[in-house]
């Protein structure tokens, strides 16, 4: 059952189209991610759901009620802002109490809930301090606490990890999953970081220039991106994209010809010499074995190595194309810049996009 | 780092600089000190040549401020300075308070609900302060005559309120502009009505700014002379005007009396600044520190 549905949401600021007909549905209890680069319309979408922005067109239905044009106050949803937006003149405790006081809860109830949230988010020791004296992580947990304390049906999170340092971000990702599991709340999480979306989201809506480009599970987005934008947004290191030409169900690459991909059948119907982009992920390239298999064998030269600790990213050069490959550290140590290396590209996991529209061909 | 080693802790500047600063401060405050000393001198001590720094203090000047009457023409006229002090405090206090209430609400509106041509309105408001008082005094004088406001409390309070409003609006708007709009959105989501979020969320954040604005307004109004001279009557006269009128009179300038009035006149300003100094510093530096 969907608890939230956004239909044909449109919003312009002057000549800029922040939302150009955005539609999606969120299931009750789901951890839903909105993934997109900055200025893609993520924040506007969240603000429209919360009622902080008035849509030019489209509808927001929440919990069976049409929320379009309804006041912000009294919606059974809470939001965590990118800037945390804590009340700077109030202590942490008063920040937590604020939504409950506004809702008219009695003092005993307020005390009990503040205690619970303090425990849950491990901020009990900071409750008598002002936000400005708290660390970034504490401020962020306080902001989440203030959102959770009302026990809303829907929690909107607007890039809550962007203002944290890398270590803290990692811990907080796990924290969000824990909270989601423990509280069973519906969460809409906006983020520009594909890693956050992949690790936390049960479903992800990829948004770009006010459009939802694709909706799917992390696996679907990774394995079958709808277009070149999603393909390069999801996955790290970024997918390799090489210009290619297609004829007879086969693709001509700068270093050879590859066929038998998941796209072969469709491509066969295309005119000869169709301009394409050939995509393959750095993780899907293997070192070539002794005997020739169905995979495309490429003799390449090591152009650059980027050791990342457990893995190493190799930049390989073959037939004036450069692409990345990921190797476990122990296998990569033997390669120096300038060394020759034979690799295989398995056609099963390769992707094909039309060069003009960027749409996936499969 | 090189620049860090240059930083000194407070108190380690050395005695040479401390004495130098003390001398500069003494030169600056000497006139004030001289007025205060004069207020405690007898007439003979005041006029003594060379000037006396050590003398037997007397309170007779202060007593005169409130109780001595003087002869004007044939009639004895009460100096009535208690009345004038009340007028000054009442008029300055009320008008600054009014300006703060109206100005803060207006500033919030300008900051949060900008109209088309918002900046133009703000500029027009500011232009009312660009003209020197002496230029606008004649039309205002005529308007007050026609409206029957001359010499009344509402008249002068209204004028000072209008006088303080542009400054208040500009100051308060800059404070509201500094506040994060996200915080207000958070309050809306937490269920606060627009009115409650103003009073419970925005207002407590700008108290320092309010204090700074109040101090500037009070000092400006407290010292104002020209409007008060022309638009207050016997009943509503403020201290600066009354002081000026004390200089004249049939028995020459009474320096001791004048110095006593001035000393008393300084006290409220010092109290206000002292009480609000914590906010004052935060108020004038608001927005200069990057968050």
XYZ file of C-alpha atoms in Angstrom:
653
model
C 0.000 0.000 0.000
C 1.475 3.309 -0.928
C 1.532 5.886 1.847
C 2.804 8.755 -0.262
C 2.264 9.522 -3.893
C 3.538 12.484 -5.836
C 1.882 12.916 -9.209
C 3.018 15.237 -11.982
C 4.683 17.692 -9.626
C 5.792 20.869 -11.381
C 7.574 23.856 -9.901
C 9.305 26.755 -11.598
C 11.456 29.470 -10.107
C 11.481 32.189 -12.720
C 12.827 30.549 -15.843
C 14.209 27.520 -14.018
C 12.176 24.326 -13.978
C 12.923 22.839 -10.575
C 10.373 20.072 -11.023
C 9.117 19.116 -14.468
C 6.394 16.591 -13.835
C 7.842 14.419 -11.098
C 5.827 11.316 -10.150
C 6.576 8.498 -7.726
C 5.003 6.416 -5.002
C 6.449 5.390 -1.659
C 5.275 2.239 0.129
C 4.542 2.301 3.849
C 7.635 1.389 5.866
C 9.940 1.812 2.926
C 13.405 3.408 2.919
C 13.098 5.403 -0.281
C 16.021 7.327 -1.740
C 15.933 10.292 -4.081
C 19.286 10.257 -5.815
C 20.469 13.057 -8.040
C 23.150 15.706 -8.487
C 22.772 19.081 -6.775
C 19.981 21.269 -8.191
C 18.262 18.181 -9.612
C 15.078 18.933 -7.671
C 15.527 16.675 -4.643
C 15.108 19.378 -2.026
C 12.189 20.936 -3.888
C 10.490 17.532 -4.002
C 10.904 17.043 -0.253
C 9.742 20.580 0.483
C 6.708 20.070 -1.718
C 5.843 16.873 0.163
C 6.187 18.740 3.459
C 4.088 21.612 2.115
C 6.885 24.167 2.391
C 6.672 24.763 -1.368
C 3.468 25.242 -3.299
C 3.444 23.240 -6.508
C 2.553 24.935 -9.792
C 0.916 21.692 -10.893
C 0.562 18.163 -9.633
C -0.640 16.534 -6.453
C 0.769 15.174 -3.227
C -1.333 12.454 -1.601
C -0.225 11.309 1.830
C -1.888 8.633 3.916
C -5.005 8.692 1.767
C -5.423 12.458 2.003
C -4.810 15.011 -0.719
C -2.226 17.339 0.796
C -1.982 19.705 -2.167
C -2.459 23.255 -0.918
C -2.908 22.156 2.700
C -0.991 24.030 5.419
C 2.389 22.721 6.594
C 1.307 22.525 10.208
C -0.329 19.350 11.401
C 1.026 17.009 8.737
C 2.062 13.731 10.224
C 5.560 14.037 8.798
C 8.896 15.437 9.910
C 11.939 16.657 8.050
C 15.658 16.774 8.758
C 17.299 19.641 6.924
C 20.714 19.655 5.328
C 21.644 22.558 7.609
C 20.052 20.721 10.577
C 17.999 23.875 11.303
C 18.171 23.468 15.064
C 16.707 26.213 17.229
C 19.940 28.032 18.164
C 18.475 29.822 21.177
C 17.239 26.611 22.811
C 19.167 23.832 24.526
C 19.206 20.339 23.020
C 16.493 19.295 25.452
C 14.304 22.275 24.550
C 14.874 21.523 20.869
C 13.516 18.027 21.422
C 10.638 19.319 23.526
C 9.574 21.944 21.021
C 7.479 19.790 18.647
C 5.827 18.040 21.584
C 4.957 21.321 23.282
C 3.499 22.639 20.044
C 1.402 19.480 19.845
C 0.227 20.024 23.416
C 1.617 16.924 25.133
C 1.737 16.952 28.920
C 4.972 17.392 30.878
C 5.322 13.752 31.937
C 4.900 12.467 28.409
C 7.407 15.043 27.133
C 9.994 14.057 29.747
C 9.598 10.396 28.947
C 9.915 10.826 25.193
C 12.922 13.139 25.471
C 14.571 10.485 27.642
C 13.808 7.774 25.090
C 15.109 9.757 22.140
C 18.215 10.780 24.082
C 18.943 7.080 24.656
C 18.059 5.981 21.130
C 20.318 8.563 19.496
C 22.979 8.594 22.228
C 22.717 12.318 22.921
C 21.522 12.064 26.531
C 24.764 13.629 27.787
C 24.388 16.762 25.650
C 20.793 17.599 26.454
C 21.558 20.706 28.496
C 23.845 22.273 25.918
C 23.071 24.721 23.141
C 23.449 23.367 19.581
C 26.359 25.720 18.835
C 28.474 23.972 21.480
C 27.762 20.495 20.094
C 29.838 18.610 17.523
C 28.576 18.109 13.963
C 27.559 14.538 14.681
C 25.711 15.505 17.855
C 23.890 18.315 16.069
C 22.865 15.924 13.353
C 21.575 13.337 15.808
C 19.718 16.087 17.640
C 18.089 17.157 14.368
C 17.030 13.559 13.727
C 15.803 13.292 17.300
C 13.667 16.387 16.946
C 12.150 14.885 13.815
C 11.557 11.452 15.363
C 10.184 12.581 18.707
C 6.726 13.269 17.310
C 6.691 9.717 15.929
C 5.653 10.884 12.489
C 4.381 8.491 9.825
C 6.856 9.863 7.314
C 10.382 11.122 7.767
C 11.915 13.358 5.109
C 15.696 13.550 5.136
C 17.335 16.236 3.015
C 21.002 15.344 2.566
C 21.496 14.898 6.292
C 24.977 13.446 5.826
C 26.403 16.084 3.501
C 27.621 18.328 6.326
C 29.414 15.535 8.163
C 32.990 14.358 7.769
C 33.709 11.088 5.989
C 34.155 8.865 9.042
C 30.987 10.103 10.666
C 29.068 9.637 7.434
C 29.953 5.977 7.364
C 28.780 5.445 10.947
C 25.611 7.416 10.406
C 24.619 5.379 7.352
C 24.559 2.312 9.584
C 22.703 4.324 12.212
C 19.952 5.253 9.762
C 19.485 1.615 8.777
C 19.274 0.649 12.435
C 16.708 3.367 13.155
C 14.660 2.395 10.144
C 14.635 -1.237 11.214
C 13.825 -0.426 14.843
C 11.132 2.162 14.208
C 9.641 0.784 10.997
C 9.030 4.294 9.738
C 8.631 5.376 6.127
C 11.686 7.366 5.109
C 12.307 9.489 2.036
C 16.007 10.222 1.861
C 17.449 12.738 -0.604
C 21.126 12.447 -1.403
C 23.610 13.333 -4.148
C 25.815 10.414 -3.088
C 25.221 7.144 -4.961
C 26.945 5.205 -2.192
C 24.440 6.438 0.396
C 21.546 5.612 -1.906
C 22.837 2.137 -2.741
C 23.663 1.204 0.832
C 20.507 2.530 2.473
C 17.748 2.721 -0.083
C 15.311 -0.137 -0.566
C 14.188 1.651 -3.680
C 15.866 4.537 -5.384
C 14.384 7.198 -7.632
C 17.077 8.801 -9.743
C 16.192 12.425 -10.388
C 17.786 14.792 -12.865
C 16.691 18.272 -13.962
C 13.346 17.864 -12.267
C 12.601 14.510 -13.875
C 12.560 11.043 -12.385
C 14.870 9.195 -14.743
C 14.512 5.748 -13.247
C 13.014 4.054 -10.220
C 14.330 0.743 -9.010
C 16.131 -1.275 -6.387
C 19.859 -0.604 -5.976
C 20.580 -3.836 -7.880
C 18.329 -2.860 -10.786
C 19.887 0.571 -11.100
C 23.360 -0.911 -11.040
C 22.721 -3.773 -13.438
C 20.226 -2.188 -15.802
C 20.427 1.603 -15.837
C 17.724 3.208 -17.951
C 20.143 5.578 -19.565
C 23.666 6.823 -19.614
C 23.008 9.326 -16.782
C 21.963 6.609 -14.334
C 24.730 4.341 -15.598
C 27.462 6.819 -14.796
C 25.821 8.120 -11.594
C 25.528 4.725 -9.938
C 28.619 2.707 -9.143
C 32.160 3.675 -8.193
C 34.552 3.961 -9.868
C 32.373 5.388 -12.622
C 31.373 3.083 -15.461
C 33.625 3.153 -18.524
C 31.934 4.684 -21.551
C 33.532 4.394 -24.947
C 32.224 5.737 -28.238
C 31.353 2.823 -30.499
C 29.557 1.945 -33.709
C 27.050 -0.871 -33.999
C 26.279 -3.103 -36.960
C 24.608 -6.509 -37.228
C 24.176 -6.936 -33.505
C 27.856 -6.336 -32.895
C 29.702 -3.323 -31.542
C 32.933 -2.024 -32.958
C 35.237 -0.687 -30.231
C 38.594 1.040 -30.646
C 40.281 -2.227 -29.648
C 38.081 -4.880 -31.228
C 34.584 -6.061 -31.874
C 32.220 -7.460 -29.267
C 28.953 -9.347 -29.691
C 26.637 -11.639 -27.728
C 25.716 -8.953 -25.235
C 22.279 -8.621 -23.667
C 21.677 -5.916 -26.270
C 22.584 -7.960 -29.362
C 19.036 -8.803 -30.425
C 17.798 -5.239 -30.247
C 20.875 -3.877 -31.905
C 20.410 -6.204 -34.874
C 17.367 -4.153 -35.902
C 19.331 -0.898 -35.857
C 20.797 0.539 -39.060
C 24.457 -0.134 -39.701
C 27.043 2.201 -38.164
C 24.652 3.422 -35.480
C 26.457 5.780 -33.121
C 26.575 4.211 -29.682
C 28.168 4.462 -26.281
C 29.532 1.230 -24.931
C 29.462 0.919 -21.154
C 31.237 -1.573 -18.938
C 31.977 -1.373 -15.263
C 35.544 -1.374 -13.910
C 34.545 -4.259 -11.641
C 33.476 -6.454 -14.561
C 36.862 -6.589 -16.275
C 39.013 -9.661 -15.570
C 42.617 -10.470 -16.202
C 42.665 -12.702 -19.309
C 43.055 -16.442 -18.714
C 45.301 -18.692 -20.829
C 42.616 -19.960 -23.222
C 40.290 -17.780 -25.299
C 36.660 -17.696 -24.084
C 33.532 -15.904 -25.277
C 34.800 -12.680 -23.717
C 36.520 -9.921 -25.677
C 40.236 -10.066 -25.071
C 42.033 -6.736 -24.931
C 45.763 -6.162 -24.865
C 46.237 -2.973 -22.941
C 48.957 -0.856 -21.416
C 48.878 0.387 -17.815
C 48.482 4.143 -17.976
C 48.047 5.022 -14.294
C 47.565 3.172 -11.000
C 45.482 4.418 -8.068
C 46.001 2.224 -5.006
C 42.989 2.503 -2.650
C 44.234 0.133 0.027
C 42.357 -3.112 -0.489
C 41.773 -2.504 -4.190
C 43.655 -0.691 -6.923
C 42.134 1.154 -9.843
C 44.150 0.715 -13.038
C 43.766 3.115 -15.931
C 44.342 1.046 -19.049
C 45.086 2.245 -22.540
C 44.137 0.241 -25.602
C 43.743 1.451 -29.168
C 43.565 5.142 -28.163
C 40.818 4.447 -25.619
C 41.341 4.733 -21.865
C 39.259 2.785 -19.366
C 39.383 1.871 -15.700
C 39.639 -1.547 -14.122
C 39.496 -2.611 -10.493
C 41.840 -5.259 -9.152
C 42.405 -6.621 -5.652
C 45.533 -5.089 -4.210
C 47.550 -8.339 -4.181
C 46.949 -8.889 -7.895
C 47.636 -5.285 -8.804
C 51.045 -4.939 -7.156
C 52.760 -6.682 -10.080
C 51.717 -3.949 -12.544
C 53.716 -0.796 -13.072
C 52.879 2.122 -15.315
C 53.769 1.139 -18.892
C 53.377 -2.621 -18.310
C 51.332 -4.635 -20.778
C 48.308 -6.460 -19.459
C 45.762 -8.720 -21.164
C 42.195 -8.344 -19.914
C 38.782 -9.750 -20.799
C 35.490 -7.927 -21.078
C 32.583 -10.275 -20.511
C 29.755 -9.211 -22.850
C 27.032 -10.402 -20.440
C 27.488 -7.427 -18.175
C 28.110 -4.739 -20.737
C 25.666 -1.953 -21.478
C 24.829 -0.066 -24.591
C 23.419 3.434 -24.950
C 22.308 5.464 -27.930
C 24.836 8.268 -28.344
C 22.272 10.967 -29.156
C 19.549 10.318 -26.532
C 21.593 8.409 -23.982
C 18.830 5.803 -23.645
C 19.851 2.232 -22.859
C 19.558 -0.400 -25.579
C 18.705 -3.897 -24.447
C 53.037 29.121 12.424
C 54.526 32.543 12.043
C 51.303 34.445 12.482
C 50.422 32.565 15.626
C 53.590 33.550 17.408
C 52.624 37.177 16.843
C 49.408 36.743 18.778
C 49.667 37.773 22.390
C 47.519 36.914 25.284
C 45.559 39.677 26.927
C 47.580 41.279 29.673
C 50.962 40.718 28.100
C 51.043 43.951 26.088
C 53.465 45.423 28.592
C 53.261 48.408 30.905
C 54.453 50.889 28.301
C 51.431 50.324 26.097
C 49.060 50.179 29.042
C 50.194 53.596 30.242
C 50.032 54.983 26.713
C 46.449 53.723 26.321
C 45.610 55.121 29.728
C 46.860 58.578 28.723
C 44.823 58.526 25.492
C 41.744 57.412 27.409
C 42.309 60.165 29.981
C 42.501 62.814 27.254
C 39.268 61.529 25.735
C 37.398 61.451 28.992
C 38.831 64.598 30.470
C 35.889 66.848 29.454
C 33.464 64.424 31.062
C 35.620 64.261 34.168
C 35.817 68.050 34.298
C 32.037 68.354 34.099
C 31.612 65.884 36.933
C 34.218 67.704 39.043
C 32.605 71.052 38.298
C 29.238 69.708 39.420
C 30.682 69.197 42.904
C 32.363 72.607 43.162
C 31.202 75.854 44.650
C 30.945 78.825 42.307
C 34.209 80.234 43.670
C 36.058 76.968 43.017
C 34.643 76.766 39.502
C 35.918 80.192 38.536
C 39.274 79.830 40.306
C 42.405 80.479 38.267
C 44.406 78.260 37.993
C 41.724 75.515 37.883
C 41.420 73.480 41.065
C 41.687 69.705 41.014
C 41.449 69.334 44.758
C 38.606 71.034 46.598
C 35.941 70.402 49.220
C 33.038 68.799 47.349
C 29.565 70.211 47.729
C 26.152 68.915 46.743
C 24.618 72.388 46.511
C 24.518 72.316 42.708
C 22.547 69.059 42.706
C 20.158 70.449 45.273
C 19.696 73.491 43.040
C 18.796 71.321 40.067
C 15.642 70.172 41.753
C 14.724 72.756 44.337
C 16.075 76.212 43.533
C 13.776 78.552 41.713
C 15.040 81.554 39.854
C 13.715 84.994 39.192
C 12.501 85.771 35.706
C 11.104 89.223 35.248
C 9.139 89.745 38.435
C 7.996 86.147 39.070
C 9.800 83.254 40.751
C 10.026 80.344 38.334
C 10.646 76.776 39.498
C 13.594 75.218 37.705
C 11.483 72.081 37.482
C 14.248 69.757 36.391
C 12.591 66.742 37.914
C 9.845 67.373 35.387
C 12.278 67.703 32.517
C 14.084 64.517 33.476
C 10.787 62.678 33.622
C 9.903 64.098 30.187
C 13.206 63.016 28.684
C 12.954 59.494 30.080
C 9.278 59.112 29.228
C 9.527 60.531 25.713
C 12.745 58.733 24.746
C 11.619 55.451 26.334
C 8.158 55.431 24.795
C 9.243 56.467 21.340
C 12.110 53.969 21.186
C 9.823 51.207 22.434
C 7.193 52.091 19.823
C 9.824 52.238 17.098
C 11.152 48.839 18.157
C 7.715 47.221 18.114
C 6.680 48.690 14.769
C 10.151 48.476 13.262
C 10.753 44.853 14.245
C 7.446 43.724 12.780
C 8.053 45.759 9.625
C 11.601 44.413 9.321
C 10.343 40.830 9.642
C 7.870 41.529 6.874
C 10.499 43.095 4.626
C 12.868 40.214 5.297
C 10.503 37.263 5.028
C 7.681 38.407 2.771
C 9.373 40.695 0.257
C 7.014 42.737 -1.903
C 7.680 43.551 -5.522
C 9.926 46.602 -5.225
C 10.963 45.688 -1.698
C 14.312 47.459 -1.934
C 12.655 50.595 -3.241
C 10.409 50.763 -0.184
C 13.395 50.263 2.078
C 15.276 53.003 0.266
C 12.357 55.403 0.563
C 12.186 54.675 4.277
C 15.868 55.472 4.556
C 15.559 58.749 2.635
C 13.412 60.158 5.445
C 16.608 60.132 7.469
C 18.784 61.661 4.782
C 17.375 65.171 5.191
C 18.869 67.183 8.042
C 16.214 67.941 10.704
C 16.579 71.654 10.100
C 15.148 71.221 6.597
C 12.035 69.317 7.573
C 11.416 71.218 10.786
C 9.314 73.978 9.217
C 6.727 71.744 7.517
C 6.616 69.516 10.573
C 6.138 72.556 12.796
C 3.202 73.728 10.662
C 1.700 70.242 10.531
C 1.935 69.947 14.314
C 0.302 73.356 14.745
C -2.616 72.406 12.513
C -2.996 68.973 14.091
C -2.770 70.446 17.576
C 0.188 68.236 18.419
C 2.587 71.036 19.313
C 3.729 70.871 22.890
C 1.974 67.563 23.595
C 3.449 64.213 24.602
C 1.786 62.278 21.749
C 3.181 64.831 19.305
C 6.829 64.591 20.290
C 6.612 60.814 20.909
C 5.108 60.320 17.469
C 7.825 62.422 15.909
C 10.656 60.584 17.678
C 9.071 57.240 16.783
C 9.045 58.234 13.130
C 12.577 59.525 13.598
C 13.774 56.166 14.993
C 11.822 53.907 12.648
C 14.068 53.903 9.540
C 17.133 53.025 11.541
C 15.242 50.368 13.490
C 13.803 48.780 10.354
C 17.172 48.658 8.613
C 18.972 47.298 11.641
C 16.341 44.689 12.447
C 15.995 43.611 8.829
C 19.702 42.854 8.698
C 19.327 40.708 11.815
C 16.356 38.810 10.381
C 18.216 38.316 7.104
C 20.950 36.574 9.062
C 18.577 33.973 10.504
C 18.332 30.655 8.716
C 14.957 30.280 6.973
C 15.328 26.513 7.447
C 14.889 27.005 11.174
C 11.543 28.671 10.551
C 10.510 25.887 8.183
C 11.481 23.396 10.874
C 9.185 25.221 13.301
C 6.348 25.125 10.755
C 6.805 21.385 10.405
C 6.874 21.103 14.183
C 3.387 22.579 14.141
C 3.974 26.254 14.960
C 1.653 28.833 13.483
C 3.260 31.833 11.761
C 2.609 33.976 14.834
C 4.063 31.478 17.266
C 7.139 30.851 15.179
C 7.807 34.586 15.112
C 7.549 34.933 18.867
C 9.038 31.599 19.906
C 11.686 31.040 17.249
C 12.642 34.251 15.446
C 12.236 36.783 18.212
C 14.473 35.072 20.808
C 17.235 34.889 18.233
C 17.320 38.634 17.574
C 17.251 39.915 21.162
C 20.907 40.969 20.949
C 20.108 42.963 17.832
C 17.097 44.472 19.533
C 19.240 45.590 22.474
C 21.833 47.175 20.204
C 19.144 48.958 18.212
C 17.487 50.153 21.416
C 20.733 51.632 22.731
C 21.427 53.535 19.530
C 17.847 54.782 19.406
C 17.839 55.824 23.057
C 21.087 57.752 22.795
C 19.937 59.488 19.631
C 16.574 60.437 21.103
C 17.975 61.336 24.513
C 20.363 63.849 22.970
C 17.991 65.261 20.358
C 17.702 69.036 20.563
C 16.241 70.818 17.553
C 12.861 69.064 17.324
C 12.493 69.215 21.069
C 13.276 72.931 21.078
C 10.543 73.743 18.586
C 7.905 71.127 19.273
C 7.773 70.753 23.040
C 5.978 73.114 25.347
C 6.586 74.127 28.964
C 4.988 70.901 30.168
C 6.739 68.558 27.791
C 10.193 70.128 27.636
C 13.121 67.712 27.595
C 16.424 68.114 29.435
C 18.604 69.270 26.490
C 16.220 72.132 25.759
C 15.825 73.044 29.397
C 19.578 72.945 29.812
C 20.072 75.374 26.958
C 17.533 77.697 28.513
C 19.384 77.555 31.827
C 22.457 79.065 30.186
C 20.654 82.332 29.627
C 18.782 84.129 32.424
C 19.347 87.240 34.425
C 22.105 86.170 36.765
C 24.673 84.950 34.232
C 25.741 81.429 33.434
C 25.524 79.159 36.453
C 28.263 76.681 35.604
C 27.818 74.575 38.718
C 24.115 74.072 38.067
C 24.741 73.302 34.406
C 27.455 70.778 35.252
C 25.178 69.093 37.783
C 22.406 68.781 35.187
C 24.856 67.374 32.672
C 26.182 64.874 35.184
C 22.683 63.680 35.938
C 21.928 63.636 32.221
C 24.813 61.216 31.649
C 23.661 58.681 34.215
C 20.752 57.034 32.315
C 22.905 56.615 29.197
C 25.664 54.987 31.219
C 23.162 52.688 32.941
C 21.557 51.623 29.650
C 24.886 50.924 27.983
C 26.141 49.088 31.067
C 23.068 46.878 31.360
C 22.968 46.065 27.662
C 26.710 45.937 26.997
C 26.780 42.156 26.567
C 24.077 42.342 23.912
C 25.514 45.530 22.466
C 28.781 43.909 21.482
C 26.979 40.916 19.988
C 24.545 43.240 18.280
C 27.118 45.366 16.518
C 29.193 42.348 15.500
C 26.160 40.318 14.361
C 26.757 38.853 10.948
C 30.426 39.748 10.874
C 31.391 36.252 11.965
C 30.984 33.650 9.274
C 29.042 30.651 10.407
